[in-house]
């Protein structure tokens, strides 16, 4: 094992075991290196790597701290990785979204507030009958984010946020090239919202599946 990898594993073990907890400050570099049997250089590299994925927070002049380890914070690294996708892997990201988002939409059907339903309705009304593709995609992101947040599962919400990058490109491409894509998207959004207002979890799940699968099916035929 490379010395930096070993250092990362040892810091990870301290956090997992509870020796270091969220918000804790790490010991001084010299002390921690001696405690873990590491060189200061390898420890420094490990800290740098763990700060990139939001495990550690390096504060100049103050020290290094364990972050909150909140799922939303940790899963920001997913968005970074997803940005490096190849065009031929967009379908795989869409397939994952097709598994997760309908489940989140079904969960939201029993938990979403009337106020949030009104917000979603206002978003759709503000678009009108003939929005631009860019306006539609921006609304689509906010519409689905609002629903997923109402599922009450912050991990699920963060995962789906991380997956939205490549699928946004696919949606814009679809809107520019497929006949009636804008109208179909508006109708599907309306159907999802109606199911949520009816508190019909299975109908909400079904319409969310149809909505994502239609993008996936079109993209599959276009690649």
C-alpha angles and dihedrals in degrees: 000000000000113000092243091051089050090051091050091051093050093051089045090052090053091054096043092047092051095246085120117033132191109291095018120136116234118238117260113291095250093048095047093046090053092045093052096038093241136133115251090240094056090045090050091052091048092052090049091051094047091049090056091059092044097250092116131031116211110205114192111237092004109064140248122303137188107248123234087271086221110169092235091055095046094046092057084086088065091063089052092052094043091056088068094060121132119234091250091059096056088091090057092053090048090050090054090048090050089057098045108033099056088052091051090047091052090050090050092054091074097037109037115110125234088242092057090047089054090050091053091047091051090051091055093044091051091058094061124200099300112035123166117259090250092052091048094050092048090050091045091057093049093042094055094039090055091051095046091048088055090058087078093228111116094186092054090047092051093047092052092045088055092051095051096082102077093033090057090062090049092051093051091048091049092049091053097048113024120083113245093359091135094049092046092051091051091050092048091049089051092051092050091050092048091052091050091050089051089050087233104152096183094049090048090050092049096049092047089052092049091048095053095037091056090059090044093049093049093047092049090056092046100051 
